[in-house]
mmCIF file of N, CA and C in Angstrom:
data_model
loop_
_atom_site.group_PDB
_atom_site.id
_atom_site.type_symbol
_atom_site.label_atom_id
_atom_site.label_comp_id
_atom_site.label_asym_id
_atom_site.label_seq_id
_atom_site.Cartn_x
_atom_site.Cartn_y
_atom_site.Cartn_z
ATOM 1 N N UNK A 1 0.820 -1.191 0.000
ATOM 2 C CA UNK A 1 0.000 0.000 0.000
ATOM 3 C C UNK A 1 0.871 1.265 0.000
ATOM 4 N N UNK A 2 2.171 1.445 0.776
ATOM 5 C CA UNK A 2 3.116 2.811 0.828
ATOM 6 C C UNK A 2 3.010 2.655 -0.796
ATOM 7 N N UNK A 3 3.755 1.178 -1.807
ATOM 8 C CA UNK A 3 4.157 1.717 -2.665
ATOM 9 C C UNK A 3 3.060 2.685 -3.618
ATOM 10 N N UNK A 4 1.977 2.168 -3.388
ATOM 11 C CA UNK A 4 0.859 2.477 -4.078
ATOM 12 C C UNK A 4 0.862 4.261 -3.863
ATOM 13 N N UNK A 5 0.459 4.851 -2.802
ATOM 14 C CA UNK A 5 0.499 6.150 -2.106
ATOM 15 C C UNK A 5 1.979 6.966 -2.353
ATOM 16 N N UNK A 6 2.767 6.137 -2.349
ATOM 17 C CA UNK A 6 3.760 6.981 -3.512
ATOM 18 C C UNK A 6 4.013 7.201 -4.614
ATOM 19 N N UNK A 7 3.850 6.180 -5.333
ATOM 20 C CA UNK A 7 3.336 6.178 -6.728
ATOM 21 C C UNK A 7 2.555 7.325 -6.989
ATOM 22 N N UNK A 8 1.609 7.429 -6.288
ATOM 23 C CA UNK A 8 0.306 8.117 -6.374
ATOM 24 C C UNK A 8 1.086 10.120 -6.106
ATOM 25 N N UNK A 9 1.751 9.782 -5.057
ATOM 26 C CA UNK A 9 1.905 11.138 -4.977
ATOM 27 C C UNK A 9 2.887 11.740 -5.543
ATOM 28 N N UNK A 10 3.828 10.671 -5.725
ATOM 29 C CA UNK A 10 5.431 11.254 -6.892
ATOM 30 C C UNK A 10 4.665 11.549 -8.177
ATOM 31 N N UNK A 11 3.672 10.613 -8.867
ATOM 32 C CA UNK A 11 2.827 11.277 -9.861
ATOM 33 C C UNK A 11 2.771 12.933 -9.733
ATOM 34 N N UNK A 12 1.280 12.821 -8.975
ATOM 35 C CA UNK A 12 0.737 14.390 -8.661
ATOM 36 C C UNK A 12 1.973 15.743 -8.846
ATOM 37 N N UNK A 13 2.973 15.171 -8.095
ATOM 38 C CA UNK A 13 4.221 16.178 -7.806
ATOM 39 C C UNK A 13 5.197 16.373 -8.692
ATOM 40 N N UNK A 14 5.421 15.543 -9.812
ATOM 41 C CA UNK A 14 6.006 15.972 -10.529
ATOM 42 C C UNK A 14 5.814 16.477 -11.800
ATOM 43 N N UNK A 15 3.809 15.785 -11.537
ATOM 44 C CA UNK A 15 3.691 16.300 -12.852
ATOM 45 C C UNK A 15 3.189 18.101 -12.347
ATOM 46 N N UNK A 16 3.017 18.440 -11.334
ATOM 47 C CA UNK A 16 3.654 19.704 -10.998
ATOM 48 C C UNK A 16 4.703 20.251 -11.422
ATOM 49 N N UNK A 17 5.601 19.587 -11.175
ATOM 50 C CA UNK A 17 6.878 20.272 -10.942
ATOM 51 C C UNK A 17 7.373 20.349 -12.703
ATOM 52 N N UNK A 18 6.930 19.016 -13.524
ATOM 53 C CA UNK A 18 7.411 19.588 -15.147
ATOM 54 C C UNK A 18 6.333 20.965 -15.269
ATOM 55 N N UNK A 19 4.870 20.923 -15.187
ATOM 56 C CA UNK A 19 4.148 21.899 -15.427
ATOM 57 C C UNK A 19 4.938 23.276 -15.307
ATOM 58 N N UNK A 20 5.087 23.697 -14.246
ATOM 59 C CA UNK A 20 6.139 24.951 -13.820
ATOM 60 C C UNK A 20 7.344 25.257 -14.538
ATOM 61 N N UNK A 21 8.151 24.106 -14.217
ATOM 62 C CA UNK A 21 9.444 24.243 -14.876
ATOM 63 C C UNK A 21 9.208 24.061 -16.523
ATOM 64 N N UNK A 22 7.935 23.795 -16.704
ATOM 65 C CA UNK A 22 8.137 24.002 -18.720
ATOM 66 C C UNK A 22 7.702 25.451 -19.003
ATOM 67 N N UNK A 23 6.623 25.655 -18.011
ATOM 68 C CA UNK A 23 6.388 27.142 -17.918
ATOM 69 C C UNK A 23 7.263 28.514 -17.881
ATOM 70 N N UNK A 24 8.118 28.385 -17.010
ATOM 71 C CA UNK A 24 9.392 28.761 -16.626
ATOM 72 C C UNK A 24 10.298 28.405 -17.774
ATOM 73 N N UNK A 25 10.847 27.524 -18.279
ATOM 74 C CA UNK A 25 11.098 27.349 -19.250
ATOM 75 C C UNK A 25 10.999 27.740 -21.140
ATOM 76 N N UNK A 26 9.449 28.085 -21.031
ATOM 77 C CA UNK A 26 8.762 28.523 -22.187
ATOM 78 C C UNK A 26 9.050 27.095 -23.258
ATOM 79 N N UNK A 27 8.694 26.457 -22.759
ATOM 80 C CA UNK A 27 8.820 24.828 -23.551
ATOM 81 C C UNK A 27 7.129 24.385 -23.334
ATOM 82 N N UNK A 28 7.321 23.195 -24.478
ATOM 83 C CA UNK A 28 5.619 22.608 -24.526
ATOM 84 C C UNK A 28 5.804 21.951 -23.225
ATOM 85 N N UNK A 29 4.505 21.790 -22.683
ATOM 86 C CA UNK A 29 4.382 20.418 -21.475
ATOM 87 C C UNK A 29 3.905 19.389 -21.700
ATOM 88 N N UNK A 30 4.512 18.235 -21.831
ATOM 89 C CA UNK A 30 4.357 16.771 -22.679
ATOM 90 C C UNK A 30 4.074 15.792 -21.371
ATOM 91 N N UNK A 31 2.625 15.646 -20.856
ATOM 92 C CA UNK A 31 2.166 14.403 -20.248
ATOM 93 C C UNK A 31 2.708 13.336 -19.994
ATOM 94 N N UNK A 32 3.398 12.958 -21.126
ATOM 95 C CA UNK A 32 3.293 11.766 -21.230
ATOM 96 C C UNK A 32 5.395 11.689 -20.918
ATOM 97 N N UNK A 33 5.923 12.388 -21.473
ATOM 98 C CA UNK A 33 7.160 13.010 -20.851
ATOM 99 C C UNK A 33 7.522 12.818 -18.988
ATOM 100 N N UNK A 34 6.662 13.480 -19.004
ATOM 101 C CA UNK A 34 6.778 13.744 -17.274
ATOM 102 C C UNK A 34 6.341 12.540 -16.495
ATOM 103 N N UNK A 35 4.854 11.666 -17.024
ATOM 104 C CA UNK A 35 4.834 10.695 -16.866
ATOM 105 C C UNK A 35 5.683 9.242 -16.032
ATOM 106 N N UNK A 36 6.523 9.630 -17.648
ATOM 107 C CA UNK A 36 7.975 8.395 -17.546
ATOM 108 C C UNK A 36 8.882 9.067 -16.632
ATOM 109 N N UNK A 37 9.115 10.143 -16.106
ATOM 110 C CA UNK A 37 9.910 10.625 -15.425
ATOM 111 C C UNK A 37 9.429 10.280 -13.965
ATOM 112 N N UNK A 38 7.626 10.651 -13.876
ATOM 113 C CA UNK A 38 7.729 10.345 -12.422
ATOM 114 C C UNK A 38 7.192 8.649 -11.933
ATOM 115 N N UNK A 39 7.805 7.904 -13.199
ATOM 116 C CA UNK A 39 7.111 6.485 -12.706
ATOM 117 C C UNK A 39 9.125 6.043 -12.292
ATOM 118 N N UNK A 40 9.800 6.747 -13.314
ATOM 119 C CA UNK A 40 11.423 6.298 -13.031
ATOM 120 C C UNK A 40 11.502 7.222 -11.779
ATOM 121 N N UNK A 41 11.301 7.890 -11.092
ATOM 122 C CA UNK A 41 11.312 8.611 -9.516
ATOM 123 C C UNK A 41 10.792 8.054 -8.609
ATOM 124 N N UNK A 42 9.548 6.866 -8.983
ATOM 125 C CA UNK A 42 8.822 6.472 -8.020
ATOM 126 C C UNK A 42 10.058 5.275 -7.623
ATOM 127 N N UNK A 43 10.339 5.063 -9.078
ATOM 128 C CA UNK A 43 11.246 3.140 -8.857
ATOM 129 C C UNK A 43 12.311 3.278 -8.020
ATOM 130 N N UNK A 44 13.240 5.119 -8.079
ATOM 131 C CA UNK A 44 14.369 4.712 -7.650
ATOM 132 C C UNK A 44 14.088 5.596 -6.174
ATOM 133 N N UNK A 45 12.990 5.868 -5.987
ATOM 134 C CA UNK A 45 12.848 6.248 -4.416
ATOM 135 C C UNK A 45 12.255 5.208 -3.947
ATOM 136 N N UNK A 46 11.706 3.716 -3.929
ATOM 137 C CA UNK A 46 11.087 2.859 -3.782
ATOM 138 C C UNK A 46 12.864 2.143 -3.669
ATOM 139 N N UNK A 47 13.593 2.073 -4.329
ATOM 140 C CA UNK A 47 15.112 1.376 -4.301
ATOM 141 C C UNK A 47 15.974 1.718 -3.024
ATOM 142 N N UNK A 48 15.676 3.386 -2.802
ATOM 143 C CA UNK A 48 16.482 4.097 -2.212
ATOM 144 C C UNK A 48 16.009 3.587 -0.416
ATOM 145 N N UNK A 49 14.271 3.794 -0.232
ATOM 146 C CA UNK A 49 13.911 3.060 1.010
ATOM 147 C C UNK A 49 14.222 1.667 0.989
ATOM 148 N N UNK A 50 14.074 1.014 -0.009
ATOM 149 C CA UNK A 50 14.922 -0.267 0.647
ATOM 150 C C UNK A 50 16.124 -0.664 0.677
ATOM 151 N N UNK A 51 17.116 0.034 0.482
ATOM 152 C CA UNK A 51 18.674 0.495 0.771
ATOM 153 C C UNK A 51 18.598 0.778 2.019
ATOM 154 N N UNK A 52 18.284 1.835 2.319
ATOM 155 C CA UNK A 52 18.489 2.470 3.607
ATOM 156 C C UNK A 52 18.403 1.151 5.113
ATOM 157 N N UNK A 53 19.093 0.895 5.774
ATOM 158 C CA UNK A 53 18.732 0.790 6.908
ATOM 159 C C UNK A 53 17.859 0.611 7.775
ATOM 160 N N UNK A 54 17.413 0.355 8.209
ATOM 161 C CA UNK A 54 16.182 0.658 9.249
ATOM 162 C C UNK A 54 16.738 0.246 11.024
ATOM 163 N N UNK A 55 17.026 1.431 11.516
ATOM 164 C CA UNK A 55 17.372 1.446 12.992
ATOM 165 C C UNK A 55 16.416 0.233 13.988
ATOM 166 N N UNK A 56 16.999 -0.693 14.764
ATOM 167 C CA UNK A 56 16.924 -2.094 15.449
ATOM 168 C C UNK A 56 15.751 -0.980 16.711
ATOM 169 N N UNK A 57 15.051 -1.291 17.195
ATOM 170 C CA UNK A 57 14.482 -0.811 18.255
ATOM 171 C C UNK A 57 14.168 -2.237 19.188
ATOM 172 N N UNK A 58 15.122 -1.694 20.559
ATOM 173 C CA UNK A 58 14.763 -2.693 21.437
ATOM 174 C C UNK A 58 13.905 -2.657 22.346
ATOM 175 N N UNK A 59 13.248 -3.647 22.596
ATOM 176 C CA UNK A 59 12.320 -3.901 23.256
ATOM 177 C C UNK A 59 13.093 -3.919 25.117
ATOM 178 N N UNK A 60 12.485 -3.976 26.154
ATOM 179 C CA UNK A 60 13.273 -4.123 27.491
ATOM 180 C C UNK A 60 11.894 -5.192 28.017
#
């Protein structure tokens, strides 16, 4: 389910973030562009949490 809800929100946010920056840019804004960008953001922040570590918490 996280992956799902990130998926979901790296979507929303980047296809923000091309919107602006093509704006800013004065370039077309290509859907389908940004798309592939935020499904390859979802994969390698989905890579990056399961790299990381996760700190041992002990119980007493």
């Amino acid at each position: 389910m996280k992956l799902i809800a990130t998926l979901f929100w790296t979507f929303i946010l980047v296809q923000v973030l091309g919107y602006v920056a093509s704006s800013m840019t004065n370039t077309e804004y290509s859907i389908q562009t940004i798309s592939i960008i935020g499904v390859i953001a979802t994969v390698l922040i989905a890579i990056l949490a399961a790299a990381i570590p996760k700190p041992e918490v002990e119980t007493h």
